[in-house]
Structures are given as C-alpha cells and as structure tokens.
C-alpha cells in the first residue's frame, strides 16, 4: 500500500468557519491546512499534493468558482467540495459542470461533511494506487530493454540523430535503426514524444553512459 499523505485544504475567509472546520478535521483524523483566501492557497499549494479542497464560494477578491477556474488553467486536479451559505441552483450547476464533486450549503452537519470528505479521499487514494500500478507497468517495459537498447533510447530521447548515435556508440547506422525499432516495439510507444514521457515517468537519465559493444 502507498504511504502517500492526503490533505483536506480549507479555503474560507471567515475565521470562525475555518476554526470550526479545522476542529471537525481533527476529530475525524484528517490532515488539513486552512487558508483565509484563494490567493493564499495558490501561493502555498505545492503541485502534486493530493487530497481535496473544501472551498467557500463567496469570498472577496478571488471567489471560489474563480479559484476553480484558475486551478483548471494550471492543470491542478484537486476534487472540490463547495461549502457556502449563499448557494443557488445556477451556481451549483455551473461549478458541478466545471468538475466540483459536491456542493453543500452552510450550516452543514459535521457527520455529513466528514462522510463526503472521506468518500472523496478514499476515491483519491484508489486513483493514486491505480496510477502507481500503471507507472510500474510502464517501467517494467523499460526494464525489459537490453543495455544497448537502453543506450540508444536515451540518446534518441535526448534528441540525437541516428548518425550521431552510431558515432557515439561505435556501431553502424543500420544497427541503431534496428535497436530503435526494438525499443519502440518493446515499450509500446507510438512516437518519440510518448517515449520521452515514458522515460520521464520512470525518471531515466537523459543520456546513456554505457559503452557496451554491439
């Protein structure tokens, strides 16, 4: 199982609401961070941190739905539970269509809020585990390459032409083409861009270092 930590990010401009929600999170055993504005959240948030966002709708400066739009623009995918005292049907429909997972109206019972948050976090944990399994499967493809194929792949991904790869590795141009074709076949990559993304996912070095003979 993963040791990934999941957080509840609370964004609300009302001090009393933030304090109250924080107490609810502590009782439920959730890791949480609270922010007084959307701007403060954006400044503090580290991309890659997983969890969910409990977000007020009506805040000064940047509103909750404006923050939702900004997160989408930044390609940050945090499930959002809107929690507001001024909800209406058109707004609810708009933010749900934009990807929010829930829309709750204040005051909300602690039990209901905890249930909704726990459900979202459990779903996020499953998604994370699935992504890890998929990543491991991709990396196993790379581990199945021979040393020479790995060298050729690293140089290809680094942008070197076949002729330059042949010169660096001391092999023929034709041999480079054969290894390159085998790399694409074994990894299942359909393009150099996809191959580069695969290497990035598995955090391979950009250049090959071995000088094994063909």
XYZ file of C-alpha atoms in Angstrom:
214
model
C 0.000 0.000 0.000
C 1.075 3.588 -0.608
C 2.287 5.893 2.169
C 1.033 8.940 0.281
C -0.477 11.571 2.595
C -3.803 13.106 1.624
C -4.864 16.549 2.831
C -8.077 18.480 3.216
C -7.436 22.057 2.069
C -9.903 24.505 3.616
C -10.328 27.894 1.931
C -12.734 30.284 3.659
C -12.426 33.974 4.506
C -14.421 33.590 7.747
C -12.077 32.967 10.714
C -14.765 31.259 12.785
C -15.702 28.932 9.936
C -12.061 27.991 9.337
C -11.539 27.287 13.036
C -14.716 25.230 13.234
C -13.856 23.205 10.136
C -10.374 22.657 11.490
C -11.801 21.156 14.675
C -14.022 18.868 12.607
C -10.986 17.720 10.586
C -9.018 16.997 13.758
C -11.839 14.951 15.253
C -12.151 12.982 12.009
C -8.405 12.383 11.914
C -7.856 14.181 8.591
C -4.647 16.001 7.732
C -5.677 19.521 6.853
C -4.447 23.006 6.009
C -6.593 26.143 6.246
C -6.313 29.332 4.186
C -8.082 32.659 4.527
C -8.241 33.370 0.801
C -7.923 31.784 -2.599
C -4.787 33.819 -3.221
C -3.086 32.474 -0.088
C -3.968 28.946 -1.080
C -2.449 29.392 -4.541
C 0.719 30.836 -3.040
C 1.140 27.993 -0.564
C -0.058 24.976 -2.514
C 2.626 22.591 -3.781
C 1.581 20.918 -7.049
C 1.420 17.181 -6.538
C -0.019 17.347 -3.032
C -3.080 15.143 -3.021
C -6.379 15.454 -1.221
C -9.467 17.575 -1.655
C -10.458 21.212 -1.408
C -13.288 22.417 0.856
C -13.982 25.758 -0.731
C -16.156 28.731 0.151
C -17.909 30.303 -2.810
C -18.337 33.970 -1.936
C -15.005 35.488 -0.932
C -13.518 38.937 -1.581
C -11.060 39.360 -4.453
C -10.947 35.831 -5.901
C -14.172 33.872 -5.431
C -14.416 30.125 -5.041
C -15.533 29.496 -8.603
C -12.754 31.764 -9.873
C -10.265 29.648 -7.923
C -11.783 26.548 -9.502
C -11.204 28.080 -12.947
C -7.631 29.034 -12.061
C -6.812 25.526 -10.821
C -8.089 24.106 -14.101
C -5.942 26.586 -16.010
C -2.891 25.477 -14.020
C -3.738 21.822 -14.650
C -4.169 21.177 -10.903
C -6.697 18.421 -10.340
C -7.989 18.627 -6.775
C -11.528 17.393 -6.092
C -13.555 20.359 -4.851
C -16.356 20.323 -2.283
C -18.029 23.733 -2.284
C -19.320 24.827 1.110
C -21.264 28.076 1.064
C -24.043 29.953 2.791
C -25.272 31.577 -0.429
C -25.823 28.790 -2.919
C -28.279 28.970 -5.790
C -29.217 26.491 -8.490
C -27.459 28.213 -11.445
C -24.197 28.485 -9.472
C -24.467 24.901 -8.285
C -24.985 23.659 -11.835
C -22.080 25.769 -13.124
C -19.471 24.574 -10.628
C -20.589 20.948 -10.837
C -20.312 21.082 -14.627
C -16.828 22.565 -14.138
C -15.825 19.483 -12.148
C -16.745 20.064 -8.484
C -17.614 16.800 -6.727
C -20.119 18.277 -4.272
C -21.954 21.468 -3.299
C -23.038 21.824 0.329
C -24.887 24.699 1.977
C -23.925 26.119 5.378
C -24.690 25.178 8.030
C -23.813 21.551 7.294
C -23.664 18.780 9.887
C -20.209 17.566 10.829
C -21.292 13.987 10.154
C -22.365 14.737 6.583
C -19.265 16.777 5.833
C -16.958 14.058 7.175
C -18.805 11.417 5.142
C -18.444 13.426 1.945
C -14.778 14.211 2.555
C -13.942 10.636 3.494
C -15.633 9.381 0.323
C -13.627 11.787 -1.827
C -10.324 10.934 -0.124
C -10.957 7.210 -0.476
C -11.603 7.700 -4.177
C -8.412 9.756 -4.496
C -6.446 7.020 -2.718
C -7.750 4.426 -5.177
C -6.850 6.634 -8.115
C -3.367 7.125 -6.715
C -2.843 3.387 -6.252
C -4.080 2.779 -9.804
C -1.648 5.384 -11.139
C 1.213 3.746 -9.258
C 0.358 0.350 -10.721
C 0.181 1.831 -14.210
C 3.533 3.564 -13.719
C 5.132 0.343 -12.510
C 3.824 -1.482 -15.576
C 5.351 1.177 -17.824
C 8.688 0.978 -16.061
C 8.750 -2.803 -16.407
C 8.696 -2.301 -20.166
C 11.855 -0.214 -19.917
C 13.498 -2.736 -17.623
C 12.988 -5.319 -20.370
C 15.323 -3.468 -22.714
C 18.891 -4.656 -23.244
C 21.753 -2.395 -22.216
C 22.376 -1.364 -25.818
C 18.689 -0.679 -26.444
C 18.601 1.498 -23.315
C 21.631 3.447 -24.559
C 20.064 4.036 -27.948
C 16.732 5.026 -26.375
C 18.357 7.563 -24.040
C 20.251 9.191 -26.894
C 17.149 9.243 -29.120
C 15.092 10.889 -26.363
C 17.902 13.417 -25.840
C 17.437 14.488 -29.459
C 20.405 12.854 -31.177
C 20.094 11.710 -34.792
C 20.797 8.101 -35.731
C 24.101 9.055 -37.355
C 25.314 10.795 -34.183
C 24.166 7.867 -32.017
C 26.072 5.459 -34.232
C 29.216 7.573 -33.887
C 28.909 7.893 -30.092
C 28.304 4.189 -29.542
C 30.716 2.957 -32.207
C 28.077 0.957 -34.079
C 26.619 1.118 -37.563
C 23.763 3.364 -38.624
C 21.733 0.277 -39.532
C 22.287 -1.230 -36.071
C 20.970 1.975 -34.491
C 17.822 1.703 -36.633
C 17.307 -1.912 -35.536
C 17.733 -1.074 -31.830
C 15.481 1.936 -32.182
C 12.723 -0.161 -33.750
C 13.054 -2.756 -30.973
C 12.793 -0.034 -28.340
C 9.542 1.249 -29.819
C 8.163 -2.282 -30.053
C 9.096 -3.335 -26.521
C 7.916 -0.139 -24.835
C 4.727 0.135 -26.876
C 5.486 3.798 -27.593
C 3.951 5.068 -30.828
C 6.015 8.263 -31.075
C 9.203 9.833 -29.758
C 7.105 12.175 -27.615
C 5.388 9.211 -25.977
C 8.759 7.529 -25.461
C 10.150 10.676 -23.842
C 7.155 10.842 -21.497
C 7.691 7.204 -20.582
C 11.328 7.899 -19.713
C 10.296 10.926 -17.664
C 7.704 8.872 -15.793
C 10.342 6.314 -14.864
C 12.912 9.063 -14.238
C 15.557 7.707 -16.565
C 18.701 9.774 -17.223
C 18.637 11.758 -20.465
C 21.878 10.285 -21.809
C 23.215 6.738 -21.948
C 26.578 6.174 -20.317
C 27.430 2.581 -21.128
C 29.849 1.783 -23.945
C 28.991 -1.905 -24.317
C 29.894 -3.228 -27.747
C 27.272 -4.365 -30.178
